[in-house]
Structure formats: C-alpha cells, structure tokens
Backbone as a chain_set.jsonl record, in Angstrom:
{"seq": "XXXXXXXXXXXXXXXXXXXXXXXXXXXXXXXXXXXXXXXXXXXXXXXXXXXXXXXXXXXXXXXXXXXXXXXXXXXXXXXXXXXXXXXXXXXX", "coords": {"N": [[269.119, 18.29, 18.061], [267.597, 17.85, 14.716], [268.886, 16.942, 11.852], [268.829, 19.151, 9.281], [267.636, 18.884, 5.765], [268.091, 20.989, 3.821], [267.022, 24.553, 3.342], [265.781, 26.861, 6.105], [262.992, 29.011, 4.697], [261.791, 31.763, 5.39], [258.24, 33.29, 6.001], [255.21, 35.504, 5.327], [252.461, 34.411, 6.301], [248.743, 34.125, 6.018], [247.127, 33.304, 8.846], [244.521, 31.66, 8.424], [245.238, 30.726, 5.706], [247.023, 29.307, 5.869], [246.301, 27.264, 8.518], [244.592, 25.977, 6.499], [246.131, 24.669, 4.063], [247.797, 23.178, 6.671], [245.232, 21.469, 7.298], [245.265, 20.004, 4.801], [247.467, 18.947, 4.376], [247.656, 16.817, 6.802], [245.299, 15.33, 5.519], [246.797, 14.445, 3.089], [248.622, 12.302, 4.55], [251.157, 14.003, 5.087], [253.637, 15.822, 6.287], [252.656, 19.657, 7.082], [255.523, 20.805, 6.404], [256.352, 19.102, 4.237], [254.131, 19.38, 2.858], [254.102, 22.452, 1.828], [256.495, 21.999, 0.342], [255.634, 20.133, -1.492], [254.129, 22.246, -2.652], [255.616, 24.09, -3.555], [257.74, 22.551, -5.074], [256.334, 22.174, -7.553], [255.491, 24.559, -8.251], [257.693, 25.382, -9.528], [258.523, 23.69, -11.256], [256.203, 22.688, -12.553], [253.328, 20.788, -12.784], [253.188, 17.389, -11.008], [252.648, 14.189, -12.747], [250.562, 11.707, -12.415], [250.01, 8.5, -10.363], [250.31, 5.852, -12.391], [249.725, 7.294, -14.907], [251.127, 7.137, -16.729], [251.203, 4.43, -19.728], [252.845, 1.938, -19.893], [252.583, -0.551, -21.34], [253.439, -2.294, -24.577], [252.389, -1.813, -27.143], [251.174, -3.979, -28.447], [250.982, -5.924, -26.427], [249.266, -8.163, -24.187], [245.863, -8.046, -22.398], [245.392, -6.838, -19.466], [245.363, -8.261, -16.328], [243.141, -8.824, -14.83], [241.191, -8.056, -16.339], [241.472, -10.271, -18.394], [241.006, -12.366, -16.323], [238.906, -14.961, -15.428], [235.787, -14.555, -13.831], [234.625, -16.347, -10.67], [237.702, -14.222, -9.364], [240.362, -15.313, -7.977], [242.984, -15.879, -5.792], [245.382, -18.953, -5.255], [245.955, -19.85, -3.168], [243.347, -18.603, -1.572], [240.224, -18.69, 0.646], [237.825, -21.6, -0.002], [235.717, -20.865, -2.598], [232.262, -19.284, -1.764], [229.418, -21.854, -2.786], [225.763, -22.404, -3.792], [225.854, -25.074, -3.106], [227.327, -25.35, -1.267], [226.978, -23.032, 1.019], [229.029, -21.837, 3.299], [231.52, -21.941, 2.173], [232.832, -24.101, 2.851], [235.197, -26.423, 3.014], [236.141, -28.418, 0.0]], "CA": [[268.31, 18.838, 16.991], [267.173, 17.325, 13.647], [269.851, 17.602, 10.825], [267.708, 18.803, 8.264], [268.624, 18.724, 4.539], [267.081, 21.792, 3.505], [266.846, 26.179, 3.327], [264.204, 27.581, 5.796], [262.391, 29.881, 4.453], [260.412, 32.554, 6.076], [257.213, 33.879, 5.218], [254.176, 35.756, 6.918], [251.069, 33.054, 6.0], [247.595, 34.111, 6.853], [246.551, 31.754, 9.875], [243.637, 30.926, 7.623], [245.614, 29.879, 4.948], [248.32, 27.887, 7.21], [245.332, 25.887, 8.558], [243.757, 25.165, 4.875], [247.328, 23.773, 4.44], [247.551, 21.985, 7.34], [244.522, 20.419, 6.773], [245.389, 19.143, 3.027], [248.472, 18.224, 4.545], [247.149, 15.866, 6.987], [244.362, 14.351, 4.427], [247.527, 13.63, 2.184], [249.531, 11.885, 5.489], [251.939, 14.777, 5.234], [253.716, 17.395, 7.002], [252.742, 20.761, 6.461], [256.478, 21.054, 5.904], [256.068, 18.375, 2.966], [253.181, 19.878, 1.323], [254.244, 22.874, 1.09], [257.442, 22.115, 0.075], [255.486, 19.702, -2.695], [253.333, 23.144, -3.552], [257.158, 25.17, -4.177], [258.522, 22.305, -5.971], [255.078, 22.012, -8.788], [255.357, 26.169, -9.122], [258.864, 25.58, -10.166], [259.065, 22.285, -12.051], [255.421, 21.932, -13.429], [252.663, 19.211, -12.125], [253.853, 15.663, -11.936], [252.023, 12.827, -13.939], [249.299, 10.928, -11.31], [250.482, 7.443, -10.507], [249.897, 5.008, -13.401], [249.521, 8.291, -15.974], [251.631, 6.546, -17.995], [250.841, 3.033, -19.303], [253.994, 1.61, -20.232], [252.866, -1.505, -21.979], [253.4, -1.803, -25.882], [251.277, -1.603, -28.427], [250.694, -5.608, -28.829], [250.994, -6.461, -25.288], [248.405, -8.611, -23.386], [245.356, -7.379, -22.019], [245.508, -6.888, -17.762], [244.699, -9.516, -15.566], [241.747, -7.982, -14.579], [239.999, -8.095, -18.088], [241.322, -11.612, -19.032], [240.602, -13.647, -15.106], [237.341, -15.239, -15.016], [235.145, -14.55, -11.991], [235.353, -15.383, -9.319], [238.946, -14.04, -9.571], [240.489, -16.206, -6.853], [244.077, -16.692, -5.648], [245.179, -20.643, -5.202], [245.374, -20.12, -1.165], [242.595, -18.072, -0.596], [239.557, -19.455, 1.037], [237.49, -21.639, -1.209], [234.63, -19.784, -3.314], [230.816, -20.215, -1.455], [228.67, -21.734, -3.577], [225.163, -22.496, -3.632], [225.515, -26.229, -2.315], [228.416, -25.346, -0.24], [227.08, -22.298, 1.029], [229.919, -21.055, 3.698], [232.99, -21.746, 1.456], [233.577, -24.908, 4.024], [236.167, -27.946, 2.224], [235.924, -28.039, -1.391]], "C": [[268.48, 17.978, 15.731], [268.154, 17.799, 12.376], [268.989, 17.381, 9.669], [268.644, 19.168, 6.815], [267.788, 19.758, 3.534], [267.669, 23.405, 3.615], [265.676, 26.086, 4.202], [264.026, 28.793, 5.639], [261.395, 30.882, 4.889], [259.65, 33.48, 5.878], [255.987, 34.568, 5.798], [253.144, 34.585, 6.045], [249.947, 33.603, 6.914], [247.565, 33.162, 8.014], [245.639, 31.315, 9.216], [244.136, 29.74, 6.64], [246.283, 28.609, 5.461], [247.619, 26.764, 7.515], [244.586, 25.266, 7.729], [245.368, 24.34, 4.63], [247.77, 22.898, 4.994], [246.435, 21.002, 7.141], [244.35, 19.404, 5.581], [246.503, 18.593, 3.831], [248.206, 16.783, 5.571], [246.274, 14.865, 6.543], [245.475, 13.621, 3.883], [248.513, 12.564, 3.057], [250.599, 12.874, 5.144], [252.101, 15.47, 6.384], [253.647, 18.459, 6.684], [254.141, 21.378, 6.022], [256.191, 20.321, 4.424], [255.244, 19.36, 2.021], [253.42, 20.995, 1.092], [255.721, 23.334, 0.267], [256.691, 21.352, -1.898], [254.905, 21.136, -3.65], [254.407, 23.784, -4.726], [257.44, 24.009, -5.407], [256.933, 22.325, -7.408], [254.795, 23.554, -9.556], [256.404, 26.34, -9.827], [259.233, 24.472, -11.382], [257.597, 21.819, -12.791], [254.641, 20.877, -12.403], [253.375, 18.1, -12.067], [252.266, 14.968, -12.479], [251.492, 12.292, -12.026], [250.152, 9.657, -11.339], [249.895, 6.833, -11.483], [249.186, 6.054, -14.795], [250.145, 7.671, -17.258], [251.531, 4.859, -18.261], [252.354, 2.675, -20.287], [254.306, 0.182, -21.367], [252.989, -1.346, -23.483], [251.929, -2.269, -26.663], [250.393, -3.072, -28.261], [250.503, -6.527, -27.266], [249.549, -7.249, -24.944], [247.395, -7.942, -22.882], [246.178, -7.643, -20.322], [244.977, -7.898, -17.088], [243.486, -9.493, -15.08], [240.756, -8.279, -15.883], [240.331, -9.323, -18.454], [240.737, -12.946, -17.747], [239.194, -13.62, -15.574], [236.448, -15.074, -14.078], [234.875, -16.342, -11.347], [236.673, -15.136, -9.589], [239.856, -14.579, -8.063], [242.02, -16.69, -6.92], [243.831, -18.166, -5.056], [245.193, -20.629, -3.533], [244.352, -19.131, -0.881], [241.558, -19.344, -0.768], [238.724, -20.083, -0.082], [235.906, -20.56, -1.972], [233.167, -20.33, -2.71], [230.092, -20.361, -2.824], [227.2, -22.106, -3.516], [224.934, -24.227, -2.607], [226.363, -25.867, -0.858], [228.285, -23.446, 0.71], [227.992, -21.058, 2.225], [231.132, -21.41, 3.234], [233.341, -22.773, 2.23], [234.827, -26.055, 2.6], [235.95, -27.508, 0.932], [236.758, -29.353, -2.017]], "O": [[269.537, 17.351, 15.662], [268.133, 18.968, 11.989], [268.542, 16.355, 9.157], [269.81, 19.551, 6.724], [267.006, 19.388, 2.658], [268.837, 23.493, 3.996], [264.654, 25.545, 3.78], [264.666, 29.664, 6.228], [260.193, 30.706, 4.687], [260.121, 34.575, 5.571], [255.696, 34.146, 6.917], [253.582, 34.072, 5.015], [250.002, 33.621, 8.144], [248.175, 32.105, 7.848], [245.753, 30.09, 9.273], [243.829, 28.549, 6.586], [246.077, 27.396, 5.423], [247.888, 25.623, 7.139], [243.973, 24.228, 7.978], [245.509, 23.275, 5.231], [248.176, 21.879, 4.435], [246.67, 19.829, 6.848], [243.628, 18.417, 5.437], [246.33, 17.379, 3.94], [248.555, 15.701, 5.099], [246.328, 13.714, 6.976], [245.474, 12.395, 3.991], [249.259, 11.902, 2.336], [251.381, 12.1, 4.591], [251.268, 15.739, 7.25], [254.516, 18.749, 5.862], [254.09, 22.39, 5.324], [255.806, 21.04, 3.501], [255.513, 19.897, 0.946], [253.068, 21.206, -0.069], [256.031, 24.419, -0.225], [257.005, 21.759, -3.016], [255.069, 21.256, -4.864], [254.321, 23.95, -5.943], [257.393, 24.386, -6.578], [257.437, 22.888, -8.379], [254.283, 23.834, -10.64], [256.418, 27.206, -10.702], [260.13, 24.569, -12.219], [257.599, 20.818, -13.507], [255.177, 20.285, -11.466], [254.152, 17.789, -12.969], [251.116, 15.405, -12.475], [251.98, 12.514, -10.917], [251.005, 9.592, -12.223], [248.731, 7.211, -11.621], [248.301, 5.623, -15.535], [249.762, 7.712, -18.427], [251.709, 4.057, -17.343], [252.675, 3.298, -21.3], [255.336, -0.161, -21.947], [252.654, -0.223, -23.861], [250.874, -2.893, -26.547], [249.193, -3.159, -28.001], [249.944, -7.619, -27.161], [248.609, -6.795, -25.597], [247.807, -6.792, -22.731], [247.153, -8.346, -20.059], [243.918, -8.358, -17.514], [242.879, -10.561, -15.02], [239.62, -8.747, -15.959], [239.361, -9.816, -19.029], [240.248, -14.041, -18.028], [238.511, -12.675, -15.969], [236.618, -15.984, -13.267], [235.106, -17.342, -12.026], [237.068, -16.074, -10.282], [239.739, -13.837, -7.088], [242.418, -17.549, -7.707], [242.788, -18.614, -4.58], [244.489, -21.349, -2.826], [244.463, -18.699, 0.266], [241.593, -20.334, -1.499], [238.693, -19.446, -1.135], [235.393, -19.577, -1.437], [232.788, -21.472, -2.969], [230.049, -19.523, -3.725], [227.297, -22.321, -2.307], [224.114, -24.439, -1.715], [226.022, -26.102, 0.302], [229.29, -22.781, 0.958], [227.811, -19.841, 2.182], [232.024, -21.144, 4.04], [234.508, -22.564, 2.56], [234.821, -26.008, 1.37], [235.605, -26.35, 0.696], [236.865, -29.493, -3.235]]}, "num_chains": 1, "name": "protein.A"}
C-alpha cells in the first residue's frame, strides 16, 4: 500500500457532484484527490495569485523581449526565415 502523507477524510458527496469534480479534475491533469484537496486548502487559506500575477520587475527595468525583438523574432539555430526570393527558408 501507498504511504500517504495525509488525514482521510470522509464525506457523503452527491454522485453528481463527485463527477463535476472529477471532471474539473481531469481538465486540470489532476486527481480528484488533488483537486479537492486544492478546493479545502483555498476555503481555508484564501485564493492563490494566477501564475505571473505578480510582475516582479522594478519600476525602471527594461521592457520584455517580446515588445523590444524585431519580427521575425528568430532564435540563431532555428531554421532560416522564408522570404520572398528564398521562398522555402532553403540556405541563407
């Protein structure tokens, strides 16, 4: 058996609900153990913050690489860029 690191808890759960559950839980790659362990911990501790909720750079910082590259935005080994003479990206 599975040495789990945990309390379980037991509860009655509609079957309706259980399978609205399961189903979020598989959308998110979870286990319905996971999600609704994430539901318990967010009733007790509050939402978390979305990834990248917080932007961390300062005030004066740089813009993003994104807003300052030029198009095409092109790493140095990828293939080269087609262009109208060259039109399948061949040599360059």
């Amino acid at each position: 058996m599975v040495n789990r690191k945990g309390v379980f808890i037991g509860a009655y759960v509609p079957n309706d609900l259980k399978e609205k559950l399961r189903r979020r839980a598989v959308a998110e790659h979870r286990t319905l153990s996971q999600e609704i362990t994430r539901i318990l911990e967010e009733a007790v501790n509050g939402r978390r913050l979305p990834p990248g909720a917080i932007d961390r750079r300062g005030p004066n910082s740089p813009s993003r690489r994104r807003t300052s590259d030029p198009l095409p935005r092109r790493r140095r080994d990828d293939l080269p860029h087609p262009s109208e003479e060259n039109p399948a990206g061949e040599g360059e």
